[in-house]
Coordinates of C-alpha atoms in Angstrom, one line a residue:
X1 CA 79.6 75.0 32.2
X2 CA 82.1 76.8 29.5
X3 CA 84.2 73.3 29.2
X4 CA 81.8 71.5 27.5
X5 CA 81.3 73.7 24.6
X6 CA 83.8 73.8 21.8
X7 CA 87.0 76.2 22.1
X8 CA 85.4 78.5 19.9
X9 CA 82.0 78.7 21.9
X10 CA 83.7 78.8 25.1
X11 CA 85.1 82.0 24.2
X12 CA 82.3 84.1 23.5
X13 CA 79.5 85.6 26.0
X14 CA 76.3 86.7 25.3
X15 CA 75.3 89.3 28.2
X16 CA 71.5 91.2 27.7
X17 CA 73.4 94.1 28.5
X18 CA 76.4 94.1 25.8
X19 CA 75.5 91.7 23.5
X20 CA 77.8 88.9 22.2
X21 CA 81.8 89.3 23.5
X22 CA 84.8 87.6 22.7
X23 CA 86.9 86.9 26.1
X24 CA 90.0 86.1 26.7
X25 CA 91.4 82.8 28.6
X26 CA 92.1 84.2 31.8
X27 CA 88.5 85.5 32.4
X28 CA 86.8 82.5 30.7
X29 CA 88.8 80.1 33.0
X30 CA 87.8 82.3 35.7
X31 CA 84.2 82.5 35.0
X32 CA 84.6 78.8 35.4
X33 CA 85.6 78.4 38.2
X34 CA 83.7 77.2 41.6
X35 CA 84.0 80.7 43.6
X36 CA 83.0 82.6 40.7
X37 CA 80.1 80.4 39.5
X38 CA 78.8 80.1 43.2
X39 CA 77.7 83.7 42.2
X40 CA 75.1 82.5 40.1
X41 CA 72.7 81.2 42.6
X42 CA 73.1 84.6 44.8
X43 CA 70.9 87.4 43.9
X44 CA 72.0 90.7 42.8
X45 CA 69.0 92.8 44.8
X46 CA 69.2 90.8 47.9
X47 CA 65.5 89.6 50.0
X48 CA 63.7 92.4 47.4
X49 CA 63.5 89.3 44.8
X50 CA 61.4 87.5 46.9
X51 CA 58.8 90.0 45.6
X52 CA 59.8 90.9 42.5
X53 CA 60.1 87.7 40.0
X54 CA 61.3 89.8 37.6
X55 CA 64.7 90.2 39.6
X56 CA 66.0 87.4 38.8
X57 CA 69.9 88.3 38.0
X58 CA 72.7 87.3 40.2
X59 CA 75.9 88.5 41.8
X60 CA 77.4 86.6 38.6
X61 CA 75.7 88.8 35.9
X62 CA 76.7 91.9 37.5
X63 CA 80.1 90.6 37.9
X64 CA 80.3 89.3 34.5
X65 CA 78.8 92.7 33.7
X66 CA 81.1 95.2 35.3
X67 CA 84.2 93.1 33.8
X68 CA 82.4 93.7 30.1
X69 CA 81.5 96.9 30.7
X70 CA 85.3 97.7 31.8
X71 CA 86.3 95.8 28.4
X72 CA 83.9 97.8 26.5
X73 CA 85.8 101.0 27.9
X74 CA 89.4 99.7 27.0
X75 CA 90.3 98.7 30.1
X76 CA 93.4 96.2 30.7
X77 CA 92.8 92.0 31.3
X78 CA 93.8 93.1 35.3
X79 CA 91.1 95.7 35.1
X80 CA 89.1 93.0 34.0
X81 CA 89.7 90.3 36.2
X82 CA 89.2 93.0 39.0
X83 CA 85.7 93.8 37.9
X84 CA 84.8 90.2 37.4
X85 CA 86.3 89.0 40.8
X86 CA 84.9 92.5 42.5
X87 CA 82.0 90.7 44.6
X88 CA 83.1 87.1 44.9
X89 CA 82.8 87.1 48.3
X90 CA 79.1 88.1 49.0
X91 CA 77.0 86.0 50.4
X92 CA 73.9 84.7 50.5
X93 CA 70.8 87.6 49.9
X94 CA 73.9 89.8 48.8
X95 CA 73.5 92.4 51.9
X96 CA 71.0 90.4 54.3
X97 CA 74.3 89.2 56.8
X98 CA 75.1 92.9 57.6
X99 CA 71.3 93.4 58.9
X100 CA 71.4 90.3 60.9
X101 CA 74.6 91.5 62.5
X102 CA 73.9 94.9 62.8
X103 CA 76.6 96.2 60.7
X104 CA 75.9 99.9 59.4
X105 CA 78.5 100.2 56.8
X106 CA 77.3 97.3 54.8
X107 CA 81.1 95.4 54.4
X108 CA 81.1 91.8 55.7
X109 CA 82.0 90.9 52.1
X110 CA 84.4 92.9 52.1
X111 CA 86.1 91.7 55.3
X112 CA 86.1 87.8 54.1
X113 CA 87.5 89.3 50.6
X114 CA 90.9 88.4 50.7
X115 CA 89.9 85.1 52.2
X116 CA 87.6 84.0 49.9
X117 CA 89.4 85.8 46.6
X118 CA 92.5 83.7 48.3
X119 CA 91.1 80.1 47.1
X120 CA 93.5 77.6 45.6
X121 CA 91.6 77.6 42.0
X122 CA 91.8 81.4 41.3
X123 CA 95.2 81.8 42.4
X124 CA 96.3 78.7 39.7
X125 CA 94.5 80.6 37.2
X126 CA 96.0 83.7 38.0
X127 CA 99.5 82.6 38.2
X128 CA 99.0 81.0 34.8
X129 CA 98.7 84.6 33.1
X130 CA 101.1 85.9 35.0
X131 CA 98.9 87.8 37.5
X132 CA 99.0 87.1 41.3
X133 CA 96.4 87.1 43.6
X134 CA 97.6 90.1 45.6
X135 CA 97.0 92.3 42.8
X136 CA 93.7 92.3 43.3
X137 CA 93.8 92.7 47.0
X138 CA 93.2 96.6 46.9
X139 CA 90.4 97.3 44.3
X140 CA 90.3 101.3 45.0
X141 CA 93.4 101.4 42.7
X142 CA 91.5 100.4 39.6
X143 CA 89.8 103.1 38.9
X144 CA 87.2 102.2 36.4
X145 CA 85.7 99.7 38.4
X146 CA 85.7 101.5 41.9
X147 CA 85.5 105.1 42.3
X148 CA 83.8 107.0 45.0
X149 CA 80.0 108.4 45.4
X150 CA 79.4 110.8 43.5
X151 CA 81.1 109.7 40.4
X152 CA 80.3 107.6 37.9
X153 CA 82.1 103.5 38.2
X154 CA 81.5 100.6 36.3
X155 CA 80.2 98.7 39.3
X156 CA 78.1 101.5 39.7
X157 CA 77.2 101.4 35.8
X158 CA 76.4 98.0 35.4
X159 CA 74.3 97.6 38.9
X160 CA 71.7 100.7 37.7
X161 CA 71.6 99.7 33.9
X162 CA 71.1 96.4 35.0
X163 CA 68.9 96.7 37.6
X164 CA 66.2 98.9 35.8
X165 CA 66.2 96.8 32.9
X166 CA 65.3 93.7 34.6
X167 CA 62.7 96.0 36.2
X168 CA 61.7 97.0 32.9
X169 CA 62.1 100.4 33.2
X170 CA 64.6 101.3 30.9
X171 CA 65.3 99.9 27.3
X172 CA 67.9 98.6 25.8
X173 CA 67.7 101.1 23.0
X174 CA 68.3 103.6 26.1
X175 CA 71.1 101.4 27.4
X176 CA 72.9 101.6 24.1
X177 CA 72.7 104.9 23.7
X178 CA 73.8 105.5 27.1
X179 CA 76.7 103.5 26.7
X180 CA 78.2 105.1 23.5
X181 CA 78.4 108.3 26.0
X182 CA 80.5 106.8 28.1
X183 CA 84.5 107.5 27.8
X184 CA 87.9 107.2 30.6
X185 CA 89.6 109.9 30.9
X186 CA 92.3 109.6 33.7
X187 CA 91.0 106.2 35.0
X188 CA 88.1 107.8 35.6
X189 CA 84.6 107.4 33.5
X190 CA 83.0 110.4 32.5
X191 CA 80.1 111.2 30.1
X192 CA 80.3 113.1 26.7
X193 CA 77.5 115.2 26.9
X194 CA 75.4 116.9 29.4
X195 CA 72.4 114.7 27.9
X196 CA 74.2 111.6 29.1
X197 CA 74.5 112.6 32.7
X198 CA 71.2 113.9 33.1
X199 CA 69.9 110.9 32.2
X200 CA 71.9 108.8 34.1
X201 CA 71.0 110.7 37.2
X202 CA 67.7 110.5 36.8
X203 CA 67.5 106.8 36.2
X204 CA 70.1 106.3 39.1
X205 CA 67.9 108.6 42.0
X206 CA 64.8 106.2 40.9
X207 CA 66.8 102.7 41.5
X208 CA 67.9 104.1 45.1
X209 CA 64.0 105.7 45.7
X210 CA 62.1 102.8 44.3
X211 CA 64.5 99.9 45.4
X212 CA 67.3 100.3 47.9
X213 CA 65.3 102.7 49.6
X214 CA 62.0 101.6 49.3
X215 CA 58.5 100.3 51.3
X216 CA 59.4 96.8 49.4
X217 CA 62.9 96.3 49.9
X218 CA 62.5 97.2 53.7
X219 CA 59.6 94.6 54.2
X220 CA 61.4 91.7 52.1
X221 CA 64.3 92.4 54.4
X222 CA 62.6 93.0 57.7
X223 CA 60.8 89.6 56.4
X224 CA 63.8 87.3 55.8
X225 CA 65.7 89.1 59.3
X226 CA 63.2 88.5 61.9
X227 CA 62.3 84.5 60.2
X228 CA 66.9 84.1 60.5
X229 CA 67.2 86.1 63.5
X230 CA 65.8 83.2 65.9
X231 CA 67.8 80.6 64.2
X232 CA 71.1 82.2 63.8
X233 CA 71.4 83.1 67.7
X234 CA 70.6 79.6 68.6
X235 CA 73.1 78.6 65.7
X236 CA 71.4 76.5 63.8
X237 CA 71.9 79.4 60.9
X238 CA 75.7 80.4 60.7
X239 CA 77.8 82.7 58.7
X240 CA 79.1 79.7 56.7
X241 CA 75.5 78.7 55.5
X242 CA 75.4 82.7 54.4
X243 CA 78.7 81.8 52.8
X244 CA 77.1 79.2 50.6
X245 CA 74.3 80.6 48.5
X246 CA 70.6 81.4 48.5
X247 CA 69.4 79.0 47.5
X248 CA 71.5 76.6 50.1
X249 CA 69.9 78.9 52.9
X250 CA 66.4 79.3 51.7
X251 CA 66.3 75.2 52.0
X252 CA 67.8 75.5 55.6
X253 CA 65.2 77.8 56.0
X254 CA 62.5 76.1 54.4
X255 CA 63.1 73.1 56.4
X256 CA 63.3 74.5 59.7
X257 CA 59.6 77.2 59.1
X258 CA 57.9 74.2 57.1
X259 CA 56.7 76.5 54.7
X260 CA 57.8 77.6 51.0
X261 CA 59.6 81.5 51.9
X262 CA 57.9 83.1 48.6
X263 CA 54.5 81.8 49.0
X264 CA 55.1 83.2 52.7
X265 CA 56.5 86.6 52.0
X266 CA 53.3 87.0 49.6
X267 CA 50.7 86.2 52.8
X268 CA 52.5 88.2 55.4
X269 CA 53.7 91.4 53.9
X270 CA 50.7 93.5 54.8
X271 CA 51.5 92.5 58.2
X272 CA 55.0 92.7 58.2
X273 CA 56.4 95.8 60.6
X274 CA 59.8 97.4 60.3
X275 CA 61.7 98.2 63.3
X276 CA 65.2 98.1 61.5
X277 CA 66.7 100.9 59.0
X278 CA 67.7 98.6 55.9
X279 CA 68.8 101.8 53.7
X280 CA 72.0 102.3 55.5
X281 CA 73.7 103.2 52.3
X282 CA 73.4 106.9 51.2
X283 CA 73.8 107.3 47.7
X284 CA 73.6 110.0 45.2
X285 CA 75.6 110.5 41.7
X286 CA 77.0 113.7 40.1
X287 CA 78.6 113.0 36.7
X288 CA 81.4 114.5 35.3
X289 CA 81.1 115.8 32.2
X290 CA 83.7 116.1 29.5
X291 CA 83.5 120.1 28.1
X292 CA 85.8 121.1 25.9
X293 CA 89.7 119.7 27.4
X294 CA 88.0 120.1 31.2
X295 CA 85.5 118.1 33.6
X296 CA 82.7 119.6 34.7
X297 CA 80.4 118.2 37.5
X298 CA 76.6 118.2 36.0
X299 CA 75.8 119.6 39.5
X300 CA 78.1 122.7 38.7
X301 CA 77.2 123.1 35.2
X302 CA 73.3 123.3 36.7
X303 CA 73.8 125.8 39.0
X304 CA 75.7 127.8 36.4
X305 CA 73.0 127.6 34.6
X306 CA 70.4 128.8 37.2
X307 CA 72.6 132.2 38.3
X308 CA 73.2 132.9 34.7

């Protein structure tokens, strides 16, 4: 925890994607706090990192990671605090409850946010720098952090840089130079060059291939379904074990199947069928790029491009 570390340490963040930060009070006292650090022990990919080791970050580091990233782009503290308090109400194998009950859109954390963002600790923080908790009810108004498919957001940002690093498949060197593209113009992110949102594109259309959409993330959470299906219409699995963490429900888990979930994963996915669509989400990006005084969508500079 941040307390035990001198004032001067307490203050400063070290994230693999940004490097070293100074923070302010509000967002370190934050970051502290129990909602906020619950993040830590629930993964950022969901049942997927029972078969990849490698993706190992949490809802925290993207959290932590969207709020730096909006930092890094000048936006305000309650810009900030909206990007770091974005997700703190996922739960356990971030999007694993909506598959159990059947949800299409993907939103149950969505409809226990006000609930959860509602706890006694964030609203004392809050109030202390002068913010209040319903002004972070409605996240669409800030911009920078949300902003609809196909454009370019820092949740949106953080979650593909982030993802594909842990997965090795971009660099930092790449990150970095990726970043220094980025700028807001109107509360909206937008990329400098056409370079920039090619390559962002590209990257992005791999994560959703070869993750959200792929043979792997499908078995993982066909896997962890059909083994919490049983037990959550009997009730012995509820939603407020999925509001804990994963780690909370793989040892509810473990206990009840007598068996370690990894080590199990590992010896049945050959055998594992799918019978449920767990790529509910469609996603695709379009950058704009800043030309001249103007916008530009890369799609539209592309196909001006091809008919000239």
């Amino acid at each position: 925890m941040f307390s035990t570390l001198p004032q001067f340490q307490r203050m400063m963040y070290y994230d693999e994607i940004y490097g070293p930060v100074k923070l302010e009070e509000t967002i370190v006292s934050l970051m502290e706090s129990e909602p906020v650090q619950r993040l830590k022990k629930i993964s950022q990919v969901g049942a997927i990192s029972l078969a990849n080791s490698n993706l190992n970050h949490s809802r925290y580091d993207h959290s932590v990671g969207v709020m730096l990233l909006i930092k890094k782009l000048n936006g305000s503290i309650k810009e900030q605090v909206a990007g770091l308090l974005h997700d703190i109400s996922h739960t356990a194998f971030s999007h694993l409850i909506d598959y159990i009950l059947g949800n299409q859109v993907e939103d149950y954390h969505e409809t226990i946010y006000k609930r959860i963002l509602s706890h006694p600790t964030i609203g004392s923080i809050l109030t202390k720098s002068h913010l209040q908790i319903g002004d972070f009810f409605e996240l669409d108004q800030y911009t920078i952090l949300e902003y609809p498919l196909p454009a370019l957001c820092a949740d949106r940002i953080d979650y593909t840089l982030r993802d594909l690093f842990k997965w090795e498949h971009i660099t930092k060197t790449e990150i970095d130079w990726f970043l220094d593209g980025l700028l807001v113009l109107d509360g909206k992110i937008v990329v400098k060059h056409l370079d920039y949102a090619r390559w962002f594109k590209e990257k992005y259309t791999f994560l959703v291939a070869h993750c959200f959409n792929s043979e792997e993330n499908r078995r993982s959470n066909a896997f962890m379904t059909s083994i919490i299906q049983k037990y959550f219409q009997s009730g012995q699995v509820t939603l407020d074990d999925f509001n804990k963490d994963d780690v909370f429900l793989v040892n509810k888990l473990e206990g009840f199947t007598g068996h370690d979930l990894r080590d199990l994963y590992r010896r049945q996915q050959s055998g594992i069928v799918v019978t449920q669509d767990f790529t509910l989400k469609k996603r695709t990006i379009d950058p704009d790029i800043l030309v001249g005084e103007k916008t530009i969508k890369l799609s539209d500079i592309l196909a001006a491009r091809q008919i000239g």
